[in-house]
Amino acid sequence: MFDIGFTELIVIGVVALIVIGPERLPKVARTAGHLYGRMQRYVSSVKSDISHEIQLDEIRRVGVEIKNSAELAALDAKQQVSAVDDYLRDEASGINKALTATAAAATGGEHPVDEPALKETPEPVVQQSLPLDEPDQNPAVDTPSAVVETARDETAGKTA
């Protein structure tokens, strides 16, 4: 803290001994030590308070940055959703216009363009069913039974 060397301490001690006297010097030294300890504790508590406040300021700043970035991300997401929504609405209106134009052309212009296209229900499409209960129609490749029987006889003869 202070740049005081050993020789300066000896000079201060000698001056204190002359000024205060040998009888009161131990009591004054004890009191000075207590005051010095209190001063050190006070300085350390002030340092810890300052460092604590600095950390709180950093945490607040980081919190504000996170909040701002979250708001920017939300705004960007809203803009993207809005752009996709506009695109889908445009595509849907284009499809509706094409359907009404096709319906009007198919019916010979009986319905106005503003009416929805084809109010009739289309005929249901019949799906082809698969024969699940019938056996496999692909013939299996037959292996010669004589070869299988010969191989069985050879393995039976080796084990017996």
Tab-separated table of N, CA and C in Angstrom:
chain	number	residue	atom	x	y	z
A	1	MET	N	0.832	-1.173	0.000
A	1	MET	CA	0.000	0.000	0.000
A	1	MET	C	0.891	1.256	0.000
A	2	PHE	N	1.580	1.468	1.091
A	2	PHE	CA	2.541	2.559	1.126
A	2	PHE	C	3.922	1.965	0.925
A	3	ASP	N	4.806	2.737	0.358
A	3	ASP	CA	6.165	2.240	0.138
A	3	ASP	C	7.041	2.691	1.313
A	4	ILE	N	6.901	1.942	2.422
A	4	ILE	CA	7.673	2.273	3.624
A	4	ILE	C	8.663	1.137	3.852
A	5	GLY	N	9.918	1.465	3.953
A	5	GLY	CA	10.948	0.469	4.166
A	5	GLY	C	11.216	0.271	5.663
A	6	PHE	N	12.151	-0.636	5.964
A	6	PHE	CA	12.480	-0.959	7.346
A	6	PHE	C	13.132	0.225	8.059
A	7	THR	N	13.941	0.970	7.354
A	7	THR	CA	14.611	2.114	7.987
A	7	THR	C	13.605	3.198	8.361
A	8	GLU	N	12.572	3.408	7.537
A	8	GLU	CA	11.546	4.392	7.866
A	8	GLU	C	10.765	3.957	9.097
A	9	LEU	N	10.505	2.658	9.251
A	9	LEU	CA	9.799	2.161	10.434
A	9	LEU	C	10.622	2.373	11.707
A	10	ILE	N	11.931	2.190	11.615
A	10	ILE	CA	12.798	2.404	12.773
A	10	ILE	C	12.789	3.885	13.163
A	11	VAL	N	12.825	4.771	12.189
A	11	VAL	CA	12.801	6.214	12.468
A	11	VAL	C	11.475	6.586	13.125
A	12	ILE	N	10.355	6.053	12.611
A	12	ILE	CA	9.037	6.347	13.190
A	12	ILE	C	8.975	5.819	14.619
A	13	GLY	N	9.501	4.592	14.876
A	13	GLY	CA	9.508	4.015	16.220
A	13	GLY	C	10.324	4.838	17.200
A	14	VAL	N	11.487	5.322	16.781
A	14	VAL	CA	12.336	6.138	17.655
A	14	VAL	C	11.656	7.459	17.972
A	15	VAL	N	11.046	8.098	16.982
A	15	VAL	CA	10.339	9.374	17.207
A	15	VAL	C	9.159	9.135	18.146
A	16	ALA	N	8.425	8.044	17.952
A	16	ALA	CA	7.290	7.740	18.822
A	16	ALA	C	7.752	7.483	20.243
A	17	LEU	N	8.871	6.786	20.401
A	17	LEU	CA	9.403	6.515	21.730
A	17	LEU	C	9.783	7.821	22.434
A	18	ILE	N	10.369	8.766	21.714
A	18	ILE	CA	10.784	10.046	22.300
A	18	ILE	C	9.548	10.890	22.613
A	19	VAL	N	8.573	10.955	21.683
A	19	VAL	CA	7.411	11.833	21.852
A	19	VAL	C	6.448	11.259	22.886
A	20	ILE	N	6.117	9.967	22.783
A	20	ILE	CA	5.099	9.364	23.640
A	20	ILE	C	5.705	8.951	24.982
A	21	GLY	N	6.851	8.415	24.936
A	21	GLY	CA	7.488	7.960	26.170
A	21	GLY	C	7.388	6.446	26.281
A	22	PRO	N	8.295	5.837	27.067
A	22	PRO	CA	8.326	4.377	27.158
A	22	PRO	C	7.157	3.792	27.937
A	23	GLU	N	6.513	4.537	28.780
A	23	GLU	CA	5.413	3.984	29.566
A	23	GLU	C	4.133	3.839	28.742
A	24	ARG	N	3.824	4.810	27.905
A	24	ARG	CA	2.573	4.781	27.132
A	24	ARG	C	2.764	4.177	25.746
A	25	LEU	N	3.953	3.883	25.310
A	25	LEU	CA	4.200	3.372	23.947
A	25	LEU	C	3.512	2.025	23.691
A	26	PRO	N	3.547	1.018	24.604
A	26	PRO	CA	2.847	-0.237	24.312
A	26	PRO	C	1.335	-0.055	24.144
A	27	LYS	N	0.723	0.793	24.991
A	27	LYS	CA	-0.718	1.019	24.883
A	27	LYS	C	-1.054	1.716	23.569
A	28	VAL	N	-0.247	2.681	23.160
A	28	VAL	CA	-0.465	3.401	21.896
A	28	VAL	C	-0.254	2.450	20.713
A	29	ALA	N	0.744	1.583	20.802
A	29	ALA	CA	0.988	0.622	19.710
A	29	ALA	C	-0.190	-0.350	19.573
A	30	ARG	N	-0.734	-0.815	20.724
A	30	ARG	CA	-1.892	-1.709	20.691
A	30	ARG	C	-3.092	-0.999	20.066
A	31	THR	N	-3.346	0.207	20.458
A	31	THR	CA	-4.456	0.982	19.904
A	31	THR	C	-4.250	1.221	18.409
A	32	ALA	N	-3.028	1.543	18.025
A	32	ALA	CA	-2.736	1.760	16.593
A	32	ALA	C	-2.958	0.464	15.808
A	33	GLY	N	-2.589	-0.682	16.368
A	33	GLY	CA	-2.822	-1.977	15.702
A	33	GLY	C	-4.299	-2.257	15.524
A	34	HIS	N	-5.099	-1.993	16.580
A	34	HIS	CA	-6.552	-2.171	16.475
A	34	HIS	C	-7.148	-1.256	15.404
A	35	LEU	N	-6.723	-0.003	15.392
A	35	LEU	CA	-7.230	0.936	14.381
A	35	LEU	C	-6.813	0.512	12.971
A	36	TYR	N	-5.577	0.032	12.855
A	36	TYR	CA	-5.104	-0.438	11.546
A	36	TYR	C	-5.926	-1.647	11.076
A	37	GLY	N	-6.228	-2.585	12.006
A	37	GLY	CA	-7.065	-3.748	11.652
A	37	GLY	C	-8.459	-3.340	11.226
A	38	ARG	N	-9.055	-2.384	11.980
A	38	ARG	CA	-10.382	-1.894	11.603
A	38	ARG	C	-10.345	-1.245	10.218
A	39	MET	N	-9.285	-0.476	9.976
A	39	MET	CA	-9.162	0.183	8.678
A	39	MET	C	-9.046	-0.857	7.557
A	40	GLN	N	-8.280	-1.921	7.793
A	40	GLN	CA	-8.142	-2.965	6.774
A	40	GLN	C	-9.486	-3.661	6.515
A	41	ARG	N	-10.228	-3.971	7.587
A	41	ARG	CA	-11.543	-4.601	7.419
A	41	ARG	C	-12.497	-3.688	6.662
A	42	TYR	N	-12.465	-2.388	6.983
A	42	TYR	CA	-13.326	-1.432	6.293
A	42	TYR	C	-12.966	-1.354	4.814
A	43	VAL	N	-11.682	-1.279	4.531
A	43	VAL	CA	-11.237	-1.198	3.130
A	43	VAL	C	-11.617	-2.475	2.379
A	44	SER	N	-11.454	-3.636	3.018
A	44	SER	CA	-11.806	-4.891	2.328
A	44	SER	C	-13.315	-4.981	2.109
A	45	SER	N	-14.124	-4.511	3.069
A	45	SER	CA	-15.577	-4.541	2.871
A	45	SER	C	-15.994	-3.582	1.748
A	46	VAL	N	-15.332	-2.416	1.663
A	46	VAL	CA	-15.636	-1.472	0.574
A	46	VAL	C	-15.249	-2.092	-0.770
A	47	LYS	N	-14.085	-2.773	-0.804
A	47	LYS	CA	-13.661	-3.429	-2.050
A	47	LYS	C	-14.650	-4.511	-2.460
A	48	SER	N	-15.091	-5.328	-1.486
A	48	SER	CA	-16.041	-6.400	-1.825
A	48	SER	C	-17.377	-5.816	-2.275
A	49	ASP	N	-17.830	-4.714	-1.638
A	49	ASP	CA	-19.073	-4.065	-2.078
A	49	ASP	C	-18.945	-3.537	-3.496
A	50	ILE	N	-17.810	-2.935	-3.796
A	50	ILE	CA	-17.592	-2.396	-5.144
A	50	ILE	C	-17.563	-3.531	-6.167
A	51	SER	N	-16.852	-4.616	-5.838
A	51	SER	CA	-16.797	-5.737	-6.790
A	51	SER	C	-18.174	-6.377	-6.948
A	52	HIS	N	-18.951	-6.441	-5.852
A	52	HIS	CA	-20.304	-6.986	-5.931
A	52	HIS	C	-21.181	-6.115	-6.833
A	53	GLU	N	-21.086	-4.814	-6.690
A	53	GLU	CA	-21.858	-3.900	-7.539
A	53	GLU	C	-21.444	-4.015	-9.004
A	54	ILE	N	-20.142	-4.171	-9.234
A	54	ILE	CA	-19.660	-4.337	-10.619
A	54	ILE	C	-20.232	-5.612	-11.217
A	55	GLN	N	-20.257	-6.698	-10.436
A	55	GLN	CA	-20.816	-7.956	-10.933
A	55	GLN	C	-22.309	-7.809	-11.205
A	56	LEU	N	-23.021	-7.109	-10.309
A	56	LEU	CA	-24.456	-6.891	-10.538
A	56	LEU	C	-24.694	-6.072	-11.803
A	57	ASP	N	-23.863	-5.050	-12.024
A	57	ASP	CA	-23.991	-4.253	-13.248
A	57	ASP	C	-23.742	-5.107	-14.487
A	58	GLU	N	-22.743	-5.990	-14.420
A	58	GLU	CA	-22.467	-6.882	-15.552
A	58	GLU	C	-23.637	-7.825	-15.797
A	59	ILE	N	-24.208	-8.361	-14.705
A	59	ILE	CA	-25.343	-9.268	-14.847
A	59	ILE	C	-26.538	-8.528	-15.435
A	60	ARG	N	-26.782	-7.309	-14.973
A	60	ARG	CA	-27.885	-6.516	-15.526
A	60	ARG	C	-27.658	-6.235	-17.007
A	61	ARG	N	-26.420	-5.887	-17.356
A	61	ARG	CA	-26.107	-5.585	-18.759
A	61	ARG	C	-26.311	-6.818	-19.631
A	62	VAL	N	-25.853	-7.973	-19.135
A	62	VAL	CA	-26.040	-9.209	-19.896
A	62	VAL	C	-27.531	-9.530	-20.015
A	63	GLY	N	-28.283	-9.293	-18.930
A	63	GLY	CA	-29.734	-9.522	-18.975
A	63	GLY	C	-30.413	-8.637	-19.997
A	64	VAL	N	-30.009	-7.381	-20.055
A	64	VAL	CA	-30.587	-6.457	-21.043
A	64	VAL	C	-30.216	-6.905	-22.457
A	65	GLU	N	-28.970	-7.337	-22.645
A	65	GLU	CA	-28.550	-7.816	-23.973
A	65	GLU	C	-29.345	-9.044	-24.381
A	66	ILE	N	-29.559	-9.966	-23.448
A	66	ILE	CA	-30.339	-11.175	-23.758
A	66	ILE	C	-31.778	-10.801	-24.084
A	67	LYS	N	-32.334	-9.877	-23.298
A	67	LYS	CA	-33.709	-9.434	-23.555
A	67	LYS	C	-33.820	-8.792	-24.932
A	68	ASN	N	-32.859	-7.930	-25.271
A	68	ASN	CA	-32.879	-7.281	-26.591
A	68	ASN	C	-32.745	-8.290	-27.718
A	69	SER	N	-31.846	-9.260	-27.534
A	69	SER	CA	-31.681	-10.263	-28.595
A	69	SER	C	-32.924	-11.136	-28.721
A	70	ALA	N	-33.574	-11.438	-27.594
A	70	ALA	CA	-34.811	-12.217	-27.651
A	70	ALA	C	-35.911	-11.426	-28.356
A	71	GLU	N	-36.005	-10.125	-28.062
A	71	GLU	CA	-37.001	-9.295	-28.734
A	71	GLU	C	-36.724	-9.201	-30.227
A	72	LEU	N	-35.453	-9.075	-30.595
A	72	LEU	CA	-35.108	-9.032	-32.020
A	72	LEU	C	-35.444	-10.354	-32.709
A	73	ALA	N	-35.162	-11.465	-32.021
A	73	ALA	CA	-35.482	-12.770	-32.603
A	73	ALA	C	-36.991	-12.931	-32.760
A	74	ALA	N	-37.755	-12.480	-31.767
A	74	ALA	CA	-39.214	-12.566	-31.859
A	74	ALA	C	-39.733	-11.685	-32.992
A	75	LEU	N	-39.171	-10.499	-33.125
A	75	LEU	CA	-39.585	-9.604	-34.203
A	75	LEU	C	-39.254	-10.213	-35.562
A	76	ASP	N	-38.067	-10.807	-35.678
A	76	ASP	CA	-37.667	-11.454	-36.929
A	76	ASP	C	-38.597	-12.621	-37.240
A	77	ALA	N	-38.935	-13.404	-36.218
A	77	ALA	CA	-39.843	-14.539	-36.428
A	77	ALA	C	-41.222	-14.042	-36.867
A	78	LYS	N	-41.704	-12.954	-36.257
A	78	LYS	CA	-43.003	-12.402	-36.659
A	78	LYS	C	-42.974	-11.929	-38.104
A	79	GLN	N	-41.867	-11.309	-38.498
A	79	GLN	CA	-41.753	-10.848	-39.879
A	79	GLN	C	-41.746	-12.020	-40.847
A	80	GLN	N	-41.034	-13.078	-40.486
A	80	GLN	CA	-40.994	-14.245	-41.354
A	80	GLN	C	-42.359	-14.917	-41.430
A	81	VAL	N	-43.055	-15.012	-40.289
A	81	VAL	CA	-44.394	-15.595	-40.292
A	81	VAL	C	-45.331	-14.745	-41.134
A	82	SER	N	-45.208	-13.437	-41.025
A	82	SER	CA	-46.043	-12.543	-41.816
A	82	SER	C	-45.765	-12.715	-43.311
A	83	ALA	N	-44.492	-12.845	-43.669
A	83	ALA	CA	-44.148	-13.030	-45.082
A	83	ALA	C	-44.692	-14.364	-45.606
A	84	VAL	N	-44.562	-15.419	-44.813
A	84	VAL	CA	-45.084	-16.727	-45.238
A	84	VAL	C	-46.604	-16.678	-45.328
A	85	ASP	N	-47.250	-16.013	-44.362
A	85	ASP	CA	-48.705	-15.890	-44.374
A	85	ASP	C	-49.174	-15.139	-45.615
A	86	ASP	N	-48.511	-14.035	-45.941
A	86	ASP	CA	-48.865	-13.279	-47.146
A	86	ASP	C	-48.675	-14.124	-48.394
A	87	TYR	N	-47.570	-14.868	-48.447
A	87	TYR	CA	-47.308	-15.713	-49.603
A	87	TYR	C	-48.397	-16.779	-49.747
A	88	LEU	N	-48.744	-17.430	-48.631
A	88	LEU	CA	-49.773	-18.477	-48.688
A	88	LEU	C	-51.135	-17.900	-49.056
A	89	ARG	N	-51.455	-16.710	-48.547
A	89	ARG	CA	-52.727	-16.080	-48.918
A	89	ARG	C	-52.759	-15.757	-50.413
A	90	ASP	N	-51.655	-15.251	-50.947
A	90	ASP	CA	-51.582	-14.961	-52.377
A	90	ASP	C	-51.742	-16.240	-53.199
A	91	GLU	N	-51.056	-17.297	-52.777
A	91	GLU	CA	-51.163	-18.570	-53.502
A	91	GLU	C	-52.581	-19.127	-53.424
A	92	ALA	N	-53.208	-19.036	-52.246
A	92	ALA	CA	-54.573	-19.542	-52.091
A	92	ALA	C	-55.544	-18.742	-52.958
A	93	SER	N	-55.381	-17.435	-52.990
A	93	SER	CA	-56.279	-16.636	-53.830
A	93	SER	C	-56.040	-16.938	-55.307
A	94	GLY	N	-54.786	-17.163	-55.685
A	94	GLY	CA	-54.500	-17.532	-57.077
A	94	GLY	C	-55.114	-18.874	-57.435
A	95	ILE	N	-55.051	-19.830	-56.528
A	95	ILE	CA	-55.655	-21.151	-56.772
A	95	ILE	C	-57.167	-21.023	-56.856
A	96	ASN	N	-57.778	-20.240	-55.968
A	96	ASN	CA	-59.238	-20.047	-56.018
A	96	ASN	C	-59.661	-19.390	-57.325
A	97	LYS	N	-58.900	-18.406	-57.782
A	97	LYS	CA	-59.228	-17.761	-59.060
A	97	LYS	C	-59.111	-18.759	-60.207
A	98	ALA	N	-58.062	-19.587	-60.174
A	98	ALA	CA	-57.887	-20.571	-61.240
A	98	ALA	C	-59.012	-21.600	-61.213
A	99	LEU	N	-59.426	-22.026	-60.013
A	99	LEU	CA	-60.523	-22.997	-59.913
A	99	LEU	C	-61.842	-22.408	-60.397
A	100	THR	N	-62.109	-21.173	-60.026
A	100	THR	CA	-63.363	-20.560	-60.494
A	100	THR	C	-63.338	-20.367	-62.001
A	101	ALA	N	-62.178	-20.011	-62.529
A	101	ALA	CA	-62.091	-19.842	-63.983
A	101	ALA	C	-62.250	-21.188	-64.679
A	102	THR	N	-61.656	-22.234	-64.124
A	102	THR	CA	-61.781	-23.571	-64.710
A	102	THR	C	-63.214	-24.065	-64.614
A	103	ALA	N	-63.841	-23.832	-63.474
A	103	ALA	CA	-65.234	-24.260	-63.295
A	103	ALA	C	-66.148	-23.505	-64.242
A	104	ALA	N	-65.882	-22.245	-64.415
A	104	ALA	CA	-66.717	-21.456	-65.321
A	104	ALA	C	-66.528	-21.923	-66.757
A	105	ALA	N	-65.306	-22.263	-67.122
A	105	ALA	CA	-65.060	-22.732	-68.480
A	105	ALA	C	-65.663	-24.122	-68.689
A	106	ALA	N	-65.622	-24.976	-67.645
A	106	ALA	CA	-66.147	-26.336	-67.778
A	106	ALA	C	-67.667	-26.353	-67.849
A	107	THR	N	-68.331	-25.486	-67.136
A	107	THR	CA	-69.794	-25.468	-67.141
A	107	THR	C	-70.352	-24.584	-68.233
A	108	GLY	N	-69.518	-24.000	-68.986
A	108	GLY	CA	-69.984	-23.185	-70.106
A	108	GLY	C	-70.432	-21.819	-69.676
A	109	GLY	N	-69.963	-21.360	-68.578
A	109	GLY	CA	-70.268	-20.010	-68.134
A	109	GLY	C	-71.593	-19.892	-67.430
A	110	GLU	N	-72.169	-21.009	-66.925
A	110	GLU	CA	-73.454	-20.938	-66.243
A	110	GLU	C	-73.351	-20.190	-64.915
A	111	HIS	N	-72.247	-20.392	-64.211
A	111	HIS	CA	-72.083	-19.767	-62.891
A	111	HIS	C	-71.229	-18.513	-63.029
A	112	PRO	N	-71.515	-17.525	-62.229
A	112	PRO	CA	-70.650	-16.352	-62.256
A	112	PRO	C	-69.279	-16.677	-61.662
A	113	VAL	N	-68.352	-15.828	-61.969
A	113	VAL	CA	-66.964	-16.056	-61.547
A	113	VAL	C	-66.838	-15.980	-60.024
A	114	ASP	N	-67.712	-15.235	-59.345
A	114	ASP	CA	-67.604	-15.066	-57.907
A	114	ASP	C	-68.056	-16.302	-57.124
A	115	GLU	N	-68.823	-17.212	-57.741
A	115	GLU	CA	-69.283	-18.396	-57.023
A	115	GLU	C	-68.150	-19.391	-56.845
A	116	PRO	N	-68.203	-20.159	-55.768
A	116	PRO	CA	-67.169	-21.180	-55.584
A	116	PRO	C	-67.243	-22.236	-56.672
A	117	ALA	N	-66.140	-22.845	-56.946
A	117	ALA	CA	-66.040	-23.815	-58.030
A	117	ALA	C	-66.665	-25.135	-57.627
A	118	LEU	N	-67.393	-25.740	-58.542
A	118	LEU	CA	-67.961	-27.078	-58.452
A	118	LEU	C	-68.525	-27.414	-57.077
A	119	LYS	N	-69.843	-27.262	-56.986
A	119	LYS	CA	-70.478	-27.572	-55.723
A	119	LYS	C	-70.848	-29.049	-55.637
A	120	GLU	N	-70.779	-29.771	-56.746
A	120	GLU	CA	-71.106	-31.189	-56.728
A	120	GLU	C	-69.987	-31.956	-56.054
A	121	THR	N	-70.382	-33.060	-55.428
A	121	THR	CA	-69.364	-33.905	-54.809
A	121	THR	C	-68.834	-34.854	-55.862
A	122	PRO	N	-67.532	-35.011	-55.933
A	122	PRO	CA	-66.991	-35.915	-56.948
A	122	PRO	C	-67.270	-37.371	-56.557
A	123	GLU	N	-67.284	-38.218	-57.589
A	123	GLU	CA	-67.515	-39.636	-57.333
A	123	GLU	C	-66.321	-40.198	-56.568
A	124	PRO	N	-66.602	-41.110	-55.625
A	124	PRO	CA	-65.482	-41.670	-54.858
A	124	PRO	C	-64.599	-42.528	-55.748
A	125	VAL	N	-63.334	-42.451	-55.516
A	125	VAL	CA	-62.367	-43.210	-56.287
A	125	VAL	C	-62.228	-44.588	-55.647
A	126	VAL	N	-62.418	-45.608	-56.471
A	126	VAL	CA	-62.315	-46.974	-55.966
A	126	VAL	C	-60.851	-47.372	-56.002
A	127	GLN	N	-60.358	-47.803	-54.857
A	127	GLN	CA	-58.971	-48.219	-54.794
A	127	GLN	C	-58.867	-49.706	-55.070
A	128	GLN	N	-57.782	-50.062	-55.667
A	128	GLN	CA	-57.559	-51.464	-55.974
A	128	GLN	C	-57.186	-52.185	-54.689
A	129	SER	N	-57.833	-53.320	-54.436
A	129	SER	CA	-57.527	-54.070	-53.213
A	129	SER	C	-56.477	-55.130	-53.526
A	130	LEU	N	-55.679	-55.404	-52.549
A	130	LEU	CA	-54.628	-56.401	-52.701
A	130	LEU	C	-55.134	-57.741	-52.186
A	131	PRO	N	-54.815	-58.832	-52.869
A	131	PRO	CA	-55.271	-60.157	-52.400
A	131	PRO	C	-54.399	-60.600	-51.218
A	132	LEU	N	-54.857	-60.296	-50.015
A	132	LEU	CA	-54.071	-60.629	-48.841
A	132	LEU	C	-54.297	-62.068	-48.380
A	133	ASP	N	-55.505	-62.623	-48.626
A	133	ASP	CA	-55.800	-63.968	-48.147
A	133	ASP	C	-55.324	-65.056	-49.104
A	134	GLU	N	-55.058	-64.678	-50.319
A	134	GLU	CA	-54.634	-65.662	-51.301
A	134	GLU	C	-53.147	-65.971	-51.136
A	135	PRO	N	-52.742	-67.186	-51.484
A	135	PRO	CA	-51.323	-67.518	-51.378
A	135	PRO	C	-50.513	-66.734	-52.405
A	136	ASP	N	-49.226	-66.741	-52.215
A	136	ASP	CA	-48.321	-66.022	-53.104
A	136	ASP	C	-48.440	-66.596	-54.502
A	137	GLN	N	-48.621	-65.737	-55.499
A	137	GLN	CA	-48.816	-66.201	-56.857
A	137	GLN	C	-47.501	-66.469	-57.566
A	138	ASN	N	-46.408	-66.081	-56.986
A	138	ASN	CA	-45.107	-66.369	-57.580
A	138	ASN	C	-44.697	-67.769	-57.159
A	139	PRO	N	-44.415	-68.642	-58.099
A	139	PRO	CA	-44.036	-70.008	-57.698
A	139	PRO	C	-42.649	-69.998	-57.046
A	140	ALA	N	-42.520	-70.775	-56.004
A	140	ALA	CA	-41.248	-70.873	-55.306
A	140	ALA	C	-40.300	-71.740	-56.116
A	141	VAL	N	-39.037	-71.442	-56.034
A	141	VAL	CA	-38.026	-72.204	-56.751
A	141	VAL	C	-37.820	-73.512	-56.000
A	142	ASP	N	-38.089	-74.632	-56.694
A	142	ASP	CA	-37.959	-75.932	-56.048
A	142	ASP	C	-36.510	-76.376	-56.078
A	143	THR	N	-36.014	-76.841	-54.924
A	143	THR	CA	-34.668	-77.396	-54.870
A	143	THR	C	-34.791	-78.900	-55.053
A	144	PRO	N	-33.867	-79.484	-55.683
A	144	PRO	CA	-33.950	-80.933	-55.895
A	144	PRO	C	-33.957	-81.653	-54.550
A	145	SER	N	-34.954	-82.507	-54.371
A	145	SER	CA	-35.111	-83.196	-53.095
A	145	SER	C	-34.045	-84.263	-52.892
A	146	ALA	N	-33.488	-84.801	-53.969
A	146	ALA	CA	-32.470	-85.842	-53.836
A	146	ALA	C	-31.205	-85.270	-53.197
A	147	VAL	N	-30.888	-84.033	-53.522
A	147	VAL	CA	-29.695	-83.418	-52.962
A	147	VAL	C	-29.884	-83.193	-51.471
A	148	VAL	N	-31.080	-82.784	-51.055
A	148	VAL	CA	-31.362	-82.527	-49.656
A	148	VAL	C	-31.314	-83.837	-48.877
A	149	GLU	N	-31.909	-84.896	-49.434
A	149	GLU	CA	-31.914	-86.185	-48.736
A	149	GLU	C	-30.518	-86.752	-48.627
A	150	THR	N	-29.673	-86.564	-49.635
A	150	THR	CA	-28.313	-87.062	-49.602
A	150	THR	C	-27.536	-86.336	-48.516
A	151	ALA	N	-27.737	-85.040	-48.403
A	151	ALA	CA	-27.031	-84.288	-47.398
A	151	ALA	C	-27.490	-84.686	-46.009
A	152	ARG	N	-28.774	-85.033	-45.837
A	152	ARG	CA	-29.263	-85.482	-44.524
A	152	ARG	C	-28.649	-86.823	-44.147
A	153	ASP	N	-28.551	-87.725	-45.107
A	153	ASP	CA	-28.006	-89.059	-44.832
A	153	ASP	C	-26.541	-88.942	-44.445
A	154	GLU	N	-25.783	-88.040	-45.080
A	154	GLU	CA	-24.347	-87.914	-44.761
A	154	GLU	C	-24.145	-87.363	-43.354
A	155	THR	N	-24.948	-86.373	-42.952
A	155	THR	CA	-24.781	-85.821	-41.603
A	155	THR	C	-25.265	-86.799	-40.554
A	156	ALA	N	-26.275	-87.625	-40.865
A	156	ALA	CA	-26.765	-88.623	-39.905
A	156	ALA	C	-25.733	-89.721	-39.721
A	157	GLY	N	-25.025	-90.096	-40.763
A	157	GLY	CA	-24.010	-91.134	-40.663
A	157	GLY	C	-22.803	-90.684	-39.872
A	158	LYS	N	-22.468	-89.406	-39.894
A	158	LYS	CA	-21.300	-88.891	-39.171
A	158	LYS	C	-21.582	-88.811	-37.672
A	159	THR	N	-22.805	-88.506	-37.310
A	159	THR	CA	-23.123	-88.350	-35.894
A	159	THR	C	-23.359	-89.685	-35.222
A	160	ALA	N	-23.708	-90.725	-35.944
A	160	ALA	CA	-24.016	-92.016	-35.324
A	160	ALA	C	-22.791	-92.859	-35.074
